[in-house]
Coordinates of C-alpha atoms and ligand atoms in Angstrom, one line a residue:
M1 CA 132.9 87.4 69.4
R2 CA 132.2 84.5 71.9
S3 CA 132.6 80.8 71.2
P4 CA 131.9 77.7 73.2
E5 CA 134.9 76.8 75.4
S6 CA 135.9 74.0 73.1
L7 CA 136.0 76.2 70.0
P8 CA 137.9 79.4 70.1
G9 CA 136.9 82.5 68.1
L10 CA 138.9 82.4 64.9
V11 CA 140.4 85.3 62.9
V12 CA 142.1 84.5 59.6
L13 CA 144.2 87.2 58.0
T14 CA 145.1 86.8 54.3
G15 CA 147.4 88.7 51.9
A16 CA 148.4 88.5 48.3
G17 CA 150.2 85.1 48.7
I18 CA 146.9 83.3 48.9
S19 CA 145.9 84.5 45.5
Q20 CA 149.3 83.9 43.9
E21 CA 148.5 80.4 42.7
S22 CA 145.3 81.7 41.1
G23 CA 147.5 83.8 38.9
L24 CA 147.5 87.2 40.6
A25 CA 150.9 88.7 41.3
T26 CA 151.9 89.5 44.9
F27 CA 153.3 92.9 45.7
R28 CA 156.8 92.4 47.0
D29 CA 158.0 89.1 45.6
A30 CA 160.1 88.8 42.4
G31 CA 157.7 90.0 39.6
G32 CA 155.6 91.7 42.3
V33 CA 153.2 94.6 41.5
W34 CA 155.3 97.2 43.3
L35 CA 158.4 96.1 41.5
T36 CA 156.9 97.0 38.1
E37 CA 154.8 100.0 39.1
G38 CA 155.7 102.5 41.8
I39 CA 153.4 102.9 44.8
E40 CA 153.8 106.7 44.5
N41 CA 152.4 106.6 40.9
V42 CA 149.3 104.6 41.4
A43 CA 148.5 104.0 45.1
T44 CA 148.3 107.3 46.9
P45 CA 145.7 110.1 47.0
A46 CA 148.4 112.4 45.6
A47 CA 149.0 110.1 42.6
F48 CA 145.2 110.2 41.8
R49 CA 145.1 114.0 42.0
R50 CA 148.2 114.3 39.8
N51 CA 147.3 111.7 37.2
P52 CA 143.9 110.1 37.6
A53 CA 144.0 108.5 34.2
R54 CA 147.2 106.5 35.1
V55 CA 145.6 105.4 38.4
H56 CA 142.4 104.3 36.6
A57 CA 144.4 102.4 34.0
F58 CA 146.3 100.5 36.7
Y59 CA 143.2 99.4 38.6
N60 CA 141.2 98.8 35.4
A61 CA 143.8 96.3 34.3
R62 CA 143.7 94.6 37.6
R63 CA 139.9 94.5 37.7
A64 CA 139.9 93.0 34.2
Q65 CA 142.3 90.2 35.4
L66 CA 139.7 89.0 37.9
A67 CA 137.6 87.6 35.0
A68 CA 140.5 85.4 34.0
V69 CA 141.2 83.9 37.5
A70 CA 139.4 81.6 39.9
P71 CA 139.6 80.7 43.6
N72 CA 142.3 78.1 44.3
A73 CA 142.4 75.2 46.9
A74 CA 143.5 77.6 49.6
H75 CA 140.5 79.9 49.1
R76 CA 138.2 76.9 49.0
A77 CA 139.6 75.4 52.2
L78 CA 138.9 78.7 54.0
A79 CA 135.3 78.6 52.8
E80 CA 135.0 75.1 54.2
L81 CA 136.6 76.3 57.4
E82 CA 134.1 79.1 57.8
R83 CA 131.1 76.8 57.1
A84 CA 132.3 74.1 59.6
W85 CA 133.4 76.6 62.3
V86 CA 130.1 78.5 62.2
A87 CA 128.1 75.2 62.0
R88 CA 129.9 74.1 65.3
G89 CA 128.9 77.4 66.9
G90 CA 132.3 79.1 66.7
D91 CA 132.9 82.8 65.8
F92 CA 134.8 83.4 62.6
L93 CA 136.1 86.4 60.7
L94 CA 138.2 86.4 57.6
V95 CA 140.1 89.7 57.3
T96 CA 141.7 90.1 53.9
Q97 CA 144.1 92.7 52.6
N98 CA 143.3 91.6 49.1
I99 CA 141.2 93.7 46.8
D100 CA 140.4 90.7 44.6
D101 CA 137.1 88.9 45.1
L102 CA 138.3 85.3 45.3
H103 CA 137.3 84.7 49.0
A104 CA 133.7 85.6 48.2
R105 CA 133.7 83.6 45.0
A106 CA 135.1 80.6 47.0
G107 CA 132.1 80.9 49.4
N108 CA 133.3 82.9 52.4
E109 CA 130.6 85.1 53.8
R110 CA 132.1 86.5 57.0
V111 CA 134.9 88.3 55.1
V112 CA 136.0 92.0 55.3
Q113 CA 138.3 93.6 52.7
M114 CA 140.3 96.1 54.8
H115 CA 142.0 97.6 51.8
G116 CA 138.9 97.9 49.7
A117 CA 137.7 96.1 46.6
L118 CA 138.5 96.2 42.9
R119 CA 134.9 95.6 42.0
R120 CA 133.7 98.7 43.8
G121 CA 133.9 102.4 43.0
R122 CA 133.3 105.5 45.1
C123 CA 132.1 108.9 44.1
L124 CA 134.1 111.8 45.6
A125 CA 131.2 114.1 45.2
C126 CA 128.3 112.3 46.8
R127 CA 130.4 109.5 48.6
E128 CA 128.2 106.7 47.2
V129 CA 130.0 103.3 47.0
L130 CA 128.9 101.3 44.0
P131 CA 129.6 98.0 42.4
V132 CA 131.9 98.3 39.3
A133 CA 132.1 95.6 36.7
G134 CA 134.1 97.3 33.9
D135 CA 136.4 100.3 33.6
I136 CA 136.4 103.6 35.5
G137 CA 137.8 106.6 33.7
V138 CA 138.1 110.4 34.2
D139 CA 134.9 110.8 32.1
T140 CA 132.9 108.3 34.1
A141 CA 129.7 109.8 35.6
C142 CA 128.5 108.8 39.1
P143 CA 125.4 106.6 38.6
R144 CA 123.9 108.2 41.7
C145 CA 124.6 111.9 41.5
G146 CA 125.6 112.3 37.9
K147 CA 128.9 114.1 38.6
V148 CA 131.5 113.4 35.9
G149 CA 135.1 112.8 36.9
G150 CA 134.6 112.1 40.6
M151 CA 134.6 108.3 40.5
R152 CA 137.6 106.6 42.1
P153 CA 138.3 102.9 42.8
D154 CA 137.1 102.0 46.3
I155 CA 140.7 101.1 47.3
V156 CA 142.5 102.1 50.4
W157 CA 145.6 103.9 49.2
F158 CA 148.8 104.5 51.2
G159 CA 148.1 107.2 53.7
E160 CA 144.4 106.4 53.9
M161 CA 142.4 104.7 56.7
P162 CA 141.8 100.9 56.3
L163 CA 138.1 99.8 56.3
H164 CA 136.2 97.8 59.0
M165 CA 138.8 98.5 61.8
P166 CA 136.3 98.5 64.7
A167 CA 134.9 95.1 63.7
I168 CA 138.4 93.7 63.1
M169 CA 139.8 95.0 66.5
A170 CA 136.7 93.5 68.3
A171 CA 137.3 90.1 66.6
L172 CA 141.0 90.2 67.4
D173 CA 140.3 91.1 71.1
A174 CA 138.0 88.1 71.4
C175 CA 139.8 85.5 69.3
G176 CA 141.5 82.4 70.7
L177 CA 143.0 81.4 67.3
F178 CA 144.7 83.7 64.8
V179 CA 145.9 82.4 61.5
S180 CA 147.9 84.6 59.1
I181 CA 148.2 83.4 55.4
G182 CA 150.2 84.7 52.5
T183 CA 151.3 88.1 53.8
S184 CA 154.8 89.6 54.1
G185 CA 153.7 91.3 57.4
V186 CA 155.2 94.7 56.5
V187 CA 152.1 96.8 55.9
Y188 CA 150.3 98.2 59.0
P189 CA 147.9 98.0 60.6
A190 CA 147.5 94.4 59.4
A191 CA 151.2 93.7 60.2
G192 CA 150.4 94.7 63.8
F193 CA 147.6 92.2 64.4
I194 CA 150.0 89.5 65.5
A195 CA 151.4 91.7 68.3
E196 CA 147.8 92.4 69.3
V197 CA 146.9 88.8 69.9
A198 CA 150.3 87.2 70.7
G199 CA 150.4 85.7 74.2
R200 CA 146.6 85.3 74.6
A201 CA 145.5 83.5 71.4
R202 CA 147.1 80.5 69.6
T203 CA 148.8 82.0 66.5
V204 CA 149.8 80.3 63.3
E205 CA 151.5 81.6 60.2
L206 CA 151.0 79.8 56.8
N207 CA 153.3 81.4 54.2
L208 CA 155.6 80.5 51.4
E209 CA 158.6 81.7 53.4
P210 CA 159.3 83.3 56.8
S211 CA 157.7 86.8 57.0
A212 CA 158.6 89.9 59.0
G213 CA 156.3 88.7 61.8
T214 CA 157.3 85.0 61.9
P215 CA 159.2 85.3 65.3
L216 CA 156.0 86.4 67.0
F217 CA 153.9 83.4 65.9
D218 CA 153.5 80.3 68.1
E219 CA 153.8 78.2 65.0
A220 CA 154.8 78.7 61.3
R221 CA 154.3 76.4 58.4
H222 CA 156.0 77.3 55.2
G223 CA 155.0 76.2 51.7
P224 CA 152.6 77.2 48.9
A225 CA 149.1 78.2 50.1
T226 CA 147.4 75.5 48.0
E227 CA 149.3 72.9 50.0
V228 CA 149.7 74.3 53.5
V229 CA 146.2 75.8 53.9
P230 CA 144.1 72.8 53.0
A231 CA 146.3 70.6 55.2
F232 CA 146.0 73.0 58.2
V233 CA 142.2 73.3 57.7
A234 CA 141.8 69.5 57.6
E235 CA 143.9 69.1 60.7
L236 CA 141.9 71.8 62.5
L237 CA 138.5 70.3 61.6
A238 CA 139.6 66.7 62.3
Ligands
LIG301 N1 151.6 80.7 49.0 C1 151.8 81.3 50.2 N2 152.4 82.4 50.3 C2 152.9 83.0 49.2 C3 152.8 82.5 47.9 C4 152.1 81.2 47.8 N3 151.9 80.6 46.7 N4 153.4 83.3 47.1 C5 153.9 84.3 47.8 N5 153.6 84.1 49.1 C6 154.0 85.0 50.2 C7 155.3 85.7 50.0 O1 156.3 84.9 50.5 C8 155.1 87.0 50.9 O2 155.5 86.8 52.2 O3 153.0 86.0 50.3 C9 153.5 87.2 50.8 C10 153.1 88.4 49.9 O4 153.6 89.6 50.5 P1 153.2 91.0 49.8 O5 153.6 90.9 48.3 O6 153.9 92.0 50.6 O7 151.6 91.1 49.9 P2 150.8 91.5 51.1 O8 151.4 91.1 52.4 O9 149.4 91.1 50.9 O10 150.8 93.1 51.0 C11 150.1 93.9 52.0 O11 150.6 95.8 50.7 O12 150.8 97.3 49.0 C12 150.0 96.7 49.9 O13 147.7 97.0 49.7 C13 148.7 96.1 49.4 O14 147.3 94.6 50.6 C14 148.6 94.8 50.1 C15 149.6 95.1 51.3

């Protein structure tokens, strides 16, 4: 990831806070997903072995929600940022912990979903990863190998390896600017990215409130993503 001297390589990390104003609940705030449903019931490999129907129902409901929401001003600002940064010859990677598809729908292309994607399924029998528009159930057959009952959401559960880590680490190693948006900074490895880059890249946190990682950032701006992200992007591109 090399950029002209004047334009540092840019890595943006996002979490659930960026999609909150689109109508998707975060995980740990009041009303958060993990306050109404236990992680151990729906977001671990053991939960899926124990009760796959419950896990499918949880992710089916969240997948269905995507049809009712749209990217907000913060997502759109990041799409504009990518277009402008790349047009000026800068390297850009958007790393999201979010399993919604709002960054892609806003227009970001250089985006990796490290915790998987709601609109993808994976077959435990043949390992094929496939797009999923509707529900997955215990009686769903794999469209590739035909095995019934082996389909799971292509989501990274607690205890599993996040996706795209080599590309993410390479981008972090080379970046000169790291911006973290809408994440509480408590789930690793994403929570550790700031420590990776601190001291050698400019680091900025944009979040509703101070996060666990705030003391490590050079700069923190606190407020709703739809306000602080477009303002920061406009300043950066000015
Ligand atoms: N604008 C900006 N930030 C917001 C907004 C908003 N409108 N609303 C909430 N936030 C902030 C909260 O203050 C909080 O710091 O977003 C953060 C959301 O934190 P979490 O709910 O912990 O979500 P996240 O950091 O994305 O969680 C990481 O945990 O369970 C896993 O896999 C799940 O990817 C998720 C990971």
